[in-house]
PDB file of C-alpha atoms and ligand atoms in Angstrom:
ATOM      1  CA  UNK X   1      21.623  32.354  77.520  1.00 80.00           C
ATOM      2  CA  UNK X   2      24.006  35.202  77.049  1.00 91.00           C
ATOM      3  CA  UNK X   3      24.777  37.313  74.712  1.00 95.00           C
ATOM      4  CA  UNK X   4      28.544  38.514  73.493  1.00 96.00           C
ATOM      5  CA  UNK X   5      28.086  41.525  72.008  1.00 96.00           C
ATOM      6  CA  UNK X   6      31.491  43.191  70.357  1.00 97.00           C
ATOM      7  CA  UNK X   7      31.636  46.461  68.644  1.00 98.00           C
ATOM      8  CA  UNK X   8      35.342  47.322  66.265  1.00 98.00           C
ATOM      9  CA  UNK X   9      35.685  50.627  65.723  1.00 98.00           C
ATOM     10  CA  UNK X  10      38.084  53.827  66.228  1.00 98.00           C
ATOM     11  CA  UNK X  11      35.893  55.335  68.402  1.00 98.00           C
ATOM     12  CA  UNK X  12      35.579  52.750  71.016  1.00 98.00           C
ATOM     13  CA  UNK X  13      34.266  55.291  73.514  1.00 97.00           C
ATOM     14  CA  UNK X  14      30.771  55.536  72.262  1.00 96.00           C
ATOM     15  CA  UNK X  15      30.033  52.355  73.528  1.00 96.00           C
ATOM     16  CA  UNK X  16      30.710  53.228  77.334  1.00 94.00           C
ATOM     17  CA  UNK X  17      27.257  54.161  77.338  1.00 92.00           C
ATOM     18  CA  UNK X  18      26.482  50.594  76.836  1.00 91.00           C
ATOM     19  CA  UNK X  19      27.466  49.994  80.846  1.00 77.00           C
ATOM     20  CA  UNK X  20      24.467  52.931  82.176  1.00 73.00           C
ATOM     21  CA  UNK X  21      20.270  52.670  81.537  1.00 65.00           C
ATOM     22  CA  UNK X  22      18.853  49.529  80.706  1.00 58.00           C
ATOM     23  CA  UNK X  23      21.619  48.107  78.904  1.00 71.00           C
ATOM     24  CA  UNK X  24      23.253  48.319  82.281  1.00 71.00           C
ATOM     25  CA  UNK X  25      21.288  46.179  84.064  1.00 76.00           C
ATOM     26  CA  UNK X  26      21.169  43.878  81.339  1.00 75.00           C
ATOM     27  CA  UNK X  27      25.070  43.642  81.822  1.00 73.00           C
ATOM     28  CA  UNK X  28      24.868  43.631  85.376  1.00 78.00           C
ATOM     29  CA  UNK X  29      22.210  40.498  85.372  1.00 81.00           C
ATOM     30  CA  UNK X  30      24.290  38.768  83.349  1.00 83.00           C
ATOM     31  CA  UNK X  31      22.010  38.853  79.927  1.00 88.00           C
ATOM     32  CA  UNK X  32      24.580  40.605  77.578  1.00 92.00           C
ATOM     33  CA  UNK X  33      28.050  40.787  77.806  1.00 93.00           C
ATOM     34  CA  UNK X  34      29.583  43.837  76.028  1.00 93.00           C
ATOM     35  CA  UNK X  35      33.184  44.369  74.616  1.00 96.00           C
ATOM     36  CA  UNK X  36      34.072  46.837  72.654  1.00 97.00           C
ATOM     37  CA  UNK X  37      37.662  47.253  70.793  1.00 98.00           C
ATOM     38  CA  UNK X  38      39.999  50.108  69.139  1.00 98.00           C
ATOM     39  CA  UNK X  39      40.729  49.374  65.571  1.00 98.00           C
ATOM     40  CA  UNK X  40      43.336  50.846  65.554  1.00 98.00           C
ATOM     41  CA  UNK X  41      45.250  48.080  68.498  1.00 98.00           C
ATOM     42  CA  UNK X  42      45.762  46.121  65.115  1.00 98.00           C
ATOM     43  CA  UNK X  43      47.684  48.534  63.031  1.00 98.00           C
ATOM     44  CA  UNK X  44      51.447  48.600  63.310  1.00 98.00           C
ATOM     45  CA  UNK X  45      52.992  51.949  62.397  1.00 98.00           C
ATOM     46  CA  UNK X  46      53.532  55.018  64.159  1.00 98.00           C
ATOM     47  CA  UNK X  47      50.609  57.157  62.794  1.00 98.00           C
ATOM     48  CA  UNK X  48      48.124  53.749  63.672  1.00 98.00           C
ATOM     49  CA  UNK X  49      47.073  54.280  59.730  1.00 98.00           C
ATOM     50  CA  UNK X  50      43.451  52.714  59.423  1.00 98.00           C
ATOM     51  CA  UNK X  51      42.190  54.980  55.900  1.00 98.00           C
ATOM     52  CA  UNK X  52      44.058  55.655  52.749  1.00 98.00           C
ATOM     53  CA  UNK X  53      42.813  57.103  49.634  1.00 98.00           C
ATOM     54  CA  UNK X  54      39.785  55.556  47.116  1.00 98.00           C
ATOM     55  CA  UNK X  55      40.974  53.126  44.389  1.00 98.00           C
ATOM     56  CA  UNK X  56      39.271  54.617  40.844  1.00 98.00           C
ATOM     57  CA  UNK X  57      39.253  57.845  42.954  1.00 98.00           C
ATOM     58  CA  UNK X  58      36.124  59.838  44.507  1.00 98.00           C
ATOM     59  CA  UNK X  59      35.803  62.066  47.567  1.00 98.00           C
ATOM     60  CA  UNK X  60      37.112  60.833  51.212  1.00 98.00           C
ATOM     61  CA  UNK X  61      39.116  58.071  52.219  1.00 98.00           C
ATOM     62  CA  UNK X  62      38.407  54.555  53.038  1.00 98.00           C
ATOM     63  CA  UNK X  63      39.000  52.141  55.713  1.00 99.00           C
ATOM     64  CA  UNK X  64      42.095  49.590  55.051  1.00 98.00           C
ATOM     65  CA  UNK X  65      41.211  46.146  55.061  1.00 99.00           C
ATOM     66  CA  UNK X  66      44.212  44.700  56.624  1.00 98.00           C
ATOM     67  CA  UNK X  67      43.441  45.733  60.574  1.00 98.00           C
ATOM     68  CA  UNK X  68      39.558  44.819  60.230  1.00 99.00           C
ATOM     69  CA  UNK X  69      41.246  41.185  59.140  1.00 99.00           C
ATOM     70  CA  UNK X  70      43.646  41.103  62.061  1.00 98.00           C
ATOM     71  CA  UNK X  71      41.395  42.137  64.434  1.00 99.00           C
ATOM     72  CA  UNK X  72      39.097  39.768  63.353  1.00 99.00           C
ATOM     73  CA  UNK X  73      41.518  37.002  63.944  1.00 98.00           C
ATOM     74  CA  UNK X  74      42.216  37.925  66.989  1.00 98.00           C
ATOM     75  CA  UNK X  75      38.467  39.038  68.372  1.00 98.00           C
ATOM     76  CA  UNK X  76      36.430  36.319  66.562  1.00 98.00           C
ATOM     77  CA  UNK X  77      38.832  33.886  65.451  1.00 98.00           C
ATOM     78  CA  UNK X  78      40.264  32.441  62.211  1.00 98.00           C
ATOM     79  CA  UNK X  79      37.775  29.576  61.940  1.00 98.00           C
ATOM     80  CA  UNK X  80      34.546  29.891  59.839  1.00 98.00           C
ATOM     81  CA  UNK X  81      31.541  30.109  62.235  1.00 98.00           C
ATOM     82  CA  UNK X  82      28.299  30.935  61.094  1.00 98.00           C
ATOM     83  CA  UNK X  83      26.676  30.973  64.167  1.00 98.00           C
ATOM     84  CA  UNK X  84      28.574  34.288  65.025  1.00 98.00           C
ATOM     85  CA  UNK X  85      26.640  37.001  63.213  1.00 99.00           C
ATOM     86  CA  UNK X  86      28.241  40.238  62.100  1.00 99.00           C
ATOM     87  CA  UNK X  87      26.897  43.225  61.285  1.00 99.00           C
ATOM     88  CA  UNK X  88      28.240  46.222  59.151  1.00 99.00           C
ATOM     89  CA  UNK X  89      25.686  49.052  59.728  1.00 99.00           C
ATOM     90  CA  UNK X  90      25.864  50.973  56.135  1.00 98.00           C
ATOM     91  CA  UNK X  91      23.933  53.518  53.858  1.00 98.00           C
ATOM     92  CA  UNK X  92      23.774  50.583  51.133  1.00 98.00           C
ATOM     93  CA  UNK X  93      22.133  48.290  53.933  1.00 98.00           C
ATOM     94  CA  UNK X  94      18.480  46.166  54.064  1.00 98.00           C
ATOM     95  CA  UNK X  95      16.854  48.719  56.063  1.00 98.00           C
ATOM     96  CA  UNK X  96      17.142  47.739  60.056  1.00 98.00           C
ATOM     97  CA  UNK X  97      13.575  46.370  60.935  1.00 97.00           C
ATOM     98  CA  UNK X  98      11.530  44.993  63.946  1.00 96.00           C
ATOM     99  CA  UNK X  99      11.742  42.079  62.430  1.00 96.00           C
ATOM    100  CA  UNK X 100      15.381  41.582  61.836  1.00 98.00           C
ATOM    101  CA  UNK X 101      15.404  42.908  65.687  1.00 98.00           C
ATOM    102  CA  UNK X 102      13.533  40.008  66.682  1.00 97.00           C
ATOM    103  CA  UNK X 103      15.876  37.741  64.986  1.00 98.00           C
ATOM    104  CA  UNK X 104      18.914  39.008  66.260  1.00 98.00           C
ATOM    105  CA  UNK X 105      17.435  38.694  70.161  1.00 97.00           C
ATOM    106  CA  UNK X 106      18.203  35.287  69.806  1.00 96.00           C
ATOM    107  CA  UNK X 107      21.318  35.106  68.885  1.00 97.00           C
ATOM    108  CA  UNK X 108      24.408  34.592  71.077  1.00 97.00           C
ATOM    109  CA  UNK X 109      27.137  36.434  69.339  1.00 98.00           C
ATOM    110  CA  UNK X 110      27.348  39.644  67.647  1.00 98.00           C
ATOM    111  CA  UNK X 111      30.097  41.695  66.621  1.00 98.00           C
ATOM    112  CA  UNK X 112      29.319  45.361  65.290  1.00 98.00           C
ATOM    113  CA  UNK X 113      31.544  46.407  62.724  1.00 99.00           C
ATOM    114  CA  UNK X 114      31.290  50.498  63.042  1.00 99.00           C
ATOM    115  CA  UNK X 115      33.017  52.448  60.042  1.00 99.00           C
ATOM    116  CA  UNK X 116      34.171  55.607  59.733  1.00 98.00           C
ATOM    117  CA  UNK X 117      35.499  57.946  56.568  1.00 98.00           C
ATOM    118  CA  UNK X 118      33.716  56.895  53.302  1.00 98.00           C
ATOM    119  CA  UNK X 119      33.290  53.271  54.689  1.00 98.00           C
ATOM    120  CA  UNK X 120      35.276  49.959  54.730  1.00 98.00           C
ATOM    121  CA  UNK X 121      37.212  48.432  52.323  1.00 99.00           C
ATOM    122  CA  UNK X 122      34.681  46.117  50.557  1.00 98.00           C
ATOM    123  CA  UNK X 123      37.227  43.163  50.785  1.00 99.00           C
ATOM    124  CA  UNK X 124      36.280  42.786  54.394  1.00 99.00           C
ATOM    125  CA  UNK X 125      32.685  42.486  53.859  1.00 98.00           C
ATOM    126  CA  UNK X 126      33.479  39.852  51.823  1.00 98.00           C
ATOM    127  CA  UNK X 127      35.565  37.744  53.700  1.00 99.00           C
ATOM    128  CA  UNK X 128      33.309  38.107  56.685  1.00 99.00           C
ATOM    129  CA  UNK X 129      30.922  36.408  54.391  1.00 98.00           C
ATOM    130  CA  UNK X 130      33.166  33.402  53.876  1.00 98.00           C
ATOM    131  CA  UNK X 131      33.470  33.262  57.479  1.00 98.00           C
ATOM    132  CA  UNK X 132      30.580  34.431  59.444  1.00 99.00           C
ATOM    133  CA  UNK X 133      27.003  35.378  58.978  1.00 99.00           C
ATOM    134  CA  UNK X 134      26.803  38.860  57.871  1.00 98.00           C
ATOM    135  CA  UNK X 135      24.202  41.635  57.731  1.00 99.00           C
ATOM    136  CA  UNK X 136      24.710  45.365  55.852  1.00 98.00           C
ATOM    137  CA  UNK X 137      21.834  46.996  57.995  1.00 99.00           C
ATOM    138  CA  UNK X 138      20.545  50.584  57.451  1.00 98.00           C
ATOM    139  CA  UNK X 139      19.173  52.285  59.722  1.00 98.00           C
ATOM    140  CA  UNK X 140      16.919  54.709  57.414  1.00 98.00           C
ATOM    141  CA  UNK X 141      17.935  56.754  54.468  1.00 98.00           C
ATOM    142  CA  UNK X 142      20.355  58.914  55.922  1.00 98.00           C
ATOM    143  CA  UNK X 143      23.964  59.489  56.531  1.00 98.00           C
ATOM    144  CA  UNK X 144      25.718  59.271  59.636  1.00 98.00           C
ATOM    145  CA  UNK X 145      29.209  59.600  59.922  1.00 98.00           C
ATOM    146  CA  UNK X 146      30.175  56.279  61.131  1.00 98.00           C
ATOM    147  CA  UNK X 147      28.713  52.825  62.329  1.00 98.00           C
ATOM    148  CA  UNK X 148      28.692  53.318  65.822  1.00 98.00           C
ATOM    149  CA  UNK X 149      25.408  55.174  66.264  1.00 98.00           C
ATOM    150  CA  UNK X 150      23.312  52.901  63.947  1.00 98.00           C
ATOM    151  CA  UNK X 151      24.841  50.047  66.349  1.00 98.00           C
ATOM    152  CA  UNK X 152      23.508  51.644  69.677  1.00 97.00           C
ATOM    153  CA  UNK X 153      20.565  52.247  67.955  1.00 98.00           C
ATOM    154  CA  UNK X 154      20.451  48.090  66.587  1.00 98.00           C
ATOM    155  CA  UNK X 155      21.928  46.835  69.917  1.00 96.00           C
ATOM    156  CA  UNK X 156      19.290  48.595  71.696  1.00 94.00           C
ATOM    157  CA  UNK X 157      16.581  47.590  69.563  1.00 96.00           C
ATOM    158  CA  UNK X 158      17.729  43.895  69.873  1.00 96.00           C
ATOM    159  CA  UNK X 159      18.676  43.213  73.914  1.00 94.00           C
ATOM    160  CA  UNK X 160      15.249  44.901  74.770  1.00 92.00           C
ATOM    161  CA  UNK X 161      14.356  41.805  72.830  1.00 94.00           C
ATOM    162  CA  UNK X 162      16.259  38.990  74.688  1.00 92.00           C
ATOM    163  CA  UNK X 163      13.873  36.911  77.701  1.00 85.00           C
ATOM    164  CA  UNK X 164      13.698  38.453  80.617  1.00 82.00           C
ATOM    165  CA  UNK X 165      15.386  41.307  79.694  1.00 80.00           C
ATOM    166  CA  UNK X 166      12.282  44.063  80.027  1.00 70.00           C
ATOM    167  CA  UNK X 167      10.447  43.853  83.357  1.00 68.00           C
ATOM    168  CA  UNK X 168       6.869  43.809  81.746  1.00 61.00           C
ATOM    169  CA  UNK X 169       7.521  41.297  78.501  1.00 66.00           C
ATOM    170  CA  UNK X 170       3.358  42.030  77.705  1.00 67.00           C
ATOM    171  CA  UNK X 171       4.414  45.508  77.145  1.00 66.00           C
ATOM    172  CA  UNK X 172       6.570  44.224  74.368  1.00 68.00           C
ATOM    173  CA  UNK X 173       3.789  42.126  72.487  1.00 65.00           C
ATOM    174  CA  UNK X 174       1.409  45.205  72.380  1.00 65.00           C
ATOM    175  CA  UNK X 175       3.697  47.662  70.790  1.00 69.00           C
ATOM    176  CA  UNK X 176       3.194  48.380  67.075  1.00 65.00           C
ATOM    177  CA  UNK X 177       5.758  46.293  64.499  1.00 70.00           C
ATOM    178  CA  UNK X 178       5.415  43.706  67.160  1.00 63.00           C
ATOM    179  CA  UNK X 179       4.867  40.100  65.691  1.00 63.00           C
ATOM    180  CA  UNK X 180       1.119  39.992  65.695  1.00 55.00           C
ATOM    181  CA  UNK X 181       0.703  43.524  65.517  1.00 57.00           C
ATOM    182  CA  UNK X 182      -0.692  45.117  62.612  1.00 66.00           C
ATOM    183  CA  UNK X 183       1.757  47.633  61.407  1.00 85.00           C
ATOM    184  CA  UNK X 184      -0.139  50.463  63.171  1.00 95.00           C
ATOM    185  CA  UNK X 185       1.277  53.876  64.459  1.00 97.00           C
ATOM    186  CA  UNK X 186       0.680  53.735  68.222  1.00 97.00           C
ATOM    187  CA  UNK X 187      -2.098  55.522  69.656  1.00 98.00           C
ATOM    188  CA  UNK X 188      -1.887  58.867  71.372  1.00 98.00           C
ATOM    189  CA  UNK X 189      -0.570  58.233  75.698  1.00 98.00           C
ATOM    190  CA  UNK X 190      -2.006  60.194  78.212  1.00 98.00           C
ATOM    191  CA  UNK X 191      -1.747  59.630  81.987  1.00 98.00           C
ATOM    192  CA  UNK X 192      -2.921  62.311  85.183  1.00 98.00           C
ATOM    193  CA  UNK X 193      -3.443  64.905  85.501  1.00 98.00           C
ATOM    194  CA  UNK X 194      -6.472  64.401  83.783  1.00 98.00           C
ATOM    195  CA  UNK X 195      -6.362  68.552  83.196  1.00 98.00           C
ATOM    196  CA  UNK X 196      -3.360  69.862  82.158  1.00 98.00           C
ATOM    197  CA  UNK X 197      -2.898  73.634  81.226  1.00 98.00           C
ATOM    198  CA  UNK X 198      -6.582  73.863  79.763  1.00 98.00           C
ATOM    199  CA  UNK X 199      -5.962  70.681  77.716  1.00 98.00           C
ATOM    200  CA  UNK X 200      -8.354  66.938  78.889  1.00 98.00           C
ATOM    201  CA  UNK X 201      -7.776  63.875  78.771  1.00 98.00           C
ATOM    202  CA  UNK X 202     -10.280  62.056  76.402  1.00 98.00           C
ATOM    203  CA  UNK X 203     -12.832  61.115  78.240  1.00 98.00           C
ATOM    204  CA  UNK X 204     -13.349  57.808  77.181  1.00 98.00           C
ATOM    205  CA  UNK X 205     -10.102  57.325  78.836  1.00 98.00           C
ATOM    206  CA  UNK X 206     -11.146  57.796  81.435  1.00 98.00           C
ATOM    207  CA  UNK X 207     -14.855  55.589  81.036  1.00 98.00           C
ATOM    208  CA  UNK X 208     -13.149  52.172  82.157  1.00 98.00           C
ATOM    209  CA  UNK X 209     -15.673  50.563  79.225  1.00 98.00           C
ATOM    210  CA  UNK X 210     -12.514  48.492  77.912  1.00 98.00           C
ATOM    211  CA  UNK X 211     -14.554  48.015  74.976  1.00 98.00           C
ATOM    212  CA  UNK X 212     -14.692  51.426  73.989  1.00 98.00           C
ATOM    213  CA  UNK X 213     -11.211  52.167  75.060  1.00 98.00           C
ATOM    214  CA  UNK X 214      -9.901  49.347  72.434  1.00 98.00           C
ATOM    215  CA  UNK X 215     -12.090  50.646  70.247  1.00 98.00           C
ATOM    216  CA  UNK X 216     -10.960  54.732  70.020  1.00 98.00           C
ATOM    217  CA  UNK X 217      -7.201  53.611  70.083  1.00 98.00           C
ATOM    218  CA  UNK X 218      -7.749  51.338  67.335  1.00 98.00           C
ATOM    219  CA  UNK X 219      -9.189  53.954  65.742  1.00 98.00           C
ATOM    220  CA  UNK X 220      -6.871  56.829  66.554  1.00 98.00           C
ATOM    221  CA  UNK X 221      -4.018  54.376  65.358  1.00 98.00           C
ATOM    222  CA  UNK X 222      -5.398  53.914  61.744  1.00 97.00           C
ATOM    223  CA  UNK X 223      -6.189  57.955  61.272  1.00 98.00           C
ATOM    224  CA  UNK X 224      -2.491  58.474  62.751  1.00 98.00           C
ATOM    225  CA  UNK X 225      -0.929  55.682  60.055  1.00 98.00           C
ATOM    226  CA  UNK X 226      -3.317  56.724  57.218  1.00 97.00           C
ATOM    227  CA  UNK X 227      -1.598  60.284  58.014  1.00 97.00           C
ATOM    228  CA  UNK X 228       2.054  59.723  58.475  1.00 97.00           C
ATOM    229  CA  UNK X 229       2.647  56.497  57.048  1.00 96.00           C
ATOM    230  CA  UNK X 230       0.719  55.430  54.396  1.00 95.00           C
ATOM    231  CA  UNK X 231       3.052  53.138  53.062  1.00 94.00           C
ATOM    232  CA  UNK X 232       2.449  50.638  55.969  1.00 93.00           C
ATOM    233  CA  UNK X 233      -1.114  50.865  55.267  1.00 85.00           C
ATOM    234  CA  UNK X 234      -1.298  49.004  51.864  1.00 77.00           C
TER     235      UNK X 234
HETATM  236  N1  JFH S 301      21.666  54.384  57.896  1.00 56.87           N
HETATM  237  C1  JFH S 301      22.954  54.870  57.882  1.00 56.87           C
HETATM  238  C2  JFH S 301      24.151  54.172  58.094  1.00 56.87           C
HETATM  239  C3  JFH S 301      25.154  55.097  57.961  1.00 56.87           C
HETATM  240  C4  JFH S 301      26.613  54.862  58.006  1.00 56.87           C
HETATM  241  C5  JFH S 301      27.110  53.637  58.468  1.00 56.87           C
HETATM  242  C6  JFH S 301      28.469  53.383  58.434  1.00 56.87           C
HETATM  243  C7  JFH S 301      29.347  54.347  57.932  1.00 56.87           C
HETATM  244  C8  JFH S 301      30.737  54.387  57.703  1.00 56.87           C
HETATM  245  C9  JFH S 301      31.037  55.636  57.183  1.00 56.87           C
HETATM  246  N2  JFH S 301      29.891  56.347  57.065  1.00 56.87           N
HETATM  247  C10 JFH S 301      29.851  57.721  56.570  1.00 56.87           C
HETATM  248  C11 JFH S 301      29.528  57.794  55.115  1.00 56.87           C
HETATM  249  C12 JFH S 301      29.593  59.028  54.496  1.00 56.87           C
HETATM  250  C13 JFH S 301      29.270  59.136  53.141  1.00 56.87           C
HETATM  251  C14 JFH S 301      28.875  58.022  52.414  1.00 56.87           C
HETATM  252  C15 JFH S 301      28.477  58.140  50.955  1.00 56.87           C
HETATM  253  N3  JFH S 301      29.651  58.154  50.095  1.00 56.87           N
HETATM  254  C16 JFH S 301      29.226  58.321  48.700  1.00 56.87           C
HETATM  255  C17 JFH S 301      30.291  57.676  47.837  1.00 56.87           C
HETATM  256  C18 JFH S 301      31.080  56.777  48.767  1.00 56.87           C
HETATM  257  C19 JFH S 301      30.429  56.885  50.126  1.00 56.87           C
HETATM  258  C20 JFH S 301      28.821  56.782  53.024  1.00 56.87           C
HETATM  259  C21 JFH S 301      29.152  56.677  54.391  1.00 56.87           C
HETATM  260  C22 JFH S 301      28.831  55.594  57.515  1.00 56.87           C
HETATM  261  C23 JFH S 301      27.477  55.857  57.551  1.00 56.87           C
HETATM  262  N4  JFH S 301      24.606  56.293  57.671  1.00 56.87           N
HETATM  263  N5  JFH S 301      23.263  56.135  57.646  1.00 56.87           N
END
């Protein structure tokens, strides 16, 4: 299957990178399709208004509702649909996991709605409710100035996801917040040379008892987590 991936915002540029790398090929094998679209083609006057000022007042300005709506009428369509998923990326998300990655990977439409200023008009999120099937994602706790990087960062997390995307799919199963996976900080990497400026690799690296091998990184991985991340521990 393929997947349509469309990303709204006023910075359509940031998702040309989405045609180089990996996310290239993807494109180029036919996996993903991407499309990406300038808010501001659905505004009508001169200045191509998209913000005006906060209702109840506050810092900043916020995003009009009225050209996310026509744009989604004209990008997604004006017919519920709730197999097209859309995601807002926001402070005030779910925080972005491996799990909702995983999730995502197999769906066949996304459209990435990237704000800018303060944020959107909260009209739109909920009329893309009554429409769609809608996700507020974070990406961690804190603040970017717009959507668009926390949906490079989502869209690459996802297609990496999608069959026959990655050339070795074991390598996928292995890594930590994997399905299966204890939630483990990865181990330490090391390849040749097996000296490098006065520093070794462990040697039982380099033993080829698998056994043992399994056994340090398992170990290595628990005194990393217990270290750094003790919340995924309990
Ligand atoms: N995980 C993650 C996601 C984002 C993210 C995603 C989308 C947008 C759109 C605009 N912004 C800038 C931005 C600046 C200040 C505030 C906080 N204000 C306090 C009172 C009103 C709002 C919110 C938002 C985004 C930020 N950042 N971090």
């Amino acid at each position: 299957m393929t997947m349509r991936l469309d990303y709204l915002s006023i910075f359509p540029g940031y998702f040309d990178v989405l045609d180089i790398s990996l996310l290239g090929k993807a494109v180029d094998n036919g996996l993903v399709e991407v499309h990406a679209h300038d808010l501001r083609d659905w505004t009508h006057d001169r200045h191509r208004t998209v913000d005006d000022t906060p209702c109840g007042g506050g810092a900043g300005m916020v995003m009009k509702p009225d050209p996310w709506g026509e744009a989604f009428d004209g990008i997604i369509g004006i017919e519920p649909d709730p197999s097209v998923h859309v995601i807002f990326p926001t402070p005030s998300g779910i925080p972005f996991t491996q799990s909702a990655a995983q999730e995502l990977s197999t769906v066949e439409r996304v459209v990435f709605c990237c704000g800018r200023y303060e944020g959107i008009d909260h009209r739109v999120i909920d009329y893309a409710r009554t429409m769609w099937t809608v996700h507020e994602l974070s990406l961690g706790d804190y603040v970017l100035n717009g959507g668009e990087v926390a949906a490079l960062a989502i869209t690459e997390a996802v297609v990496r996801l999608i069959p026959g995307f990655m050339g070795n799919p074991e390598s996928l199963a292995e890594e930590s917040f994997s399905p299966g996976q204890e939630r483990l900080l990865e181990y330490p990497l090391f390849t040749r040379p097996v000296s490098w400026r006065g520093m070794d690799v462990p040697e039982v690296l380099m033993s080829g008892h698998h056994g043992r091998i399994a056994e340090w990184r398992r170990e290595e991985s628990l005194l990393l987590t217990r270290d750094r991340r003790p919340d995924l521990t309990d």
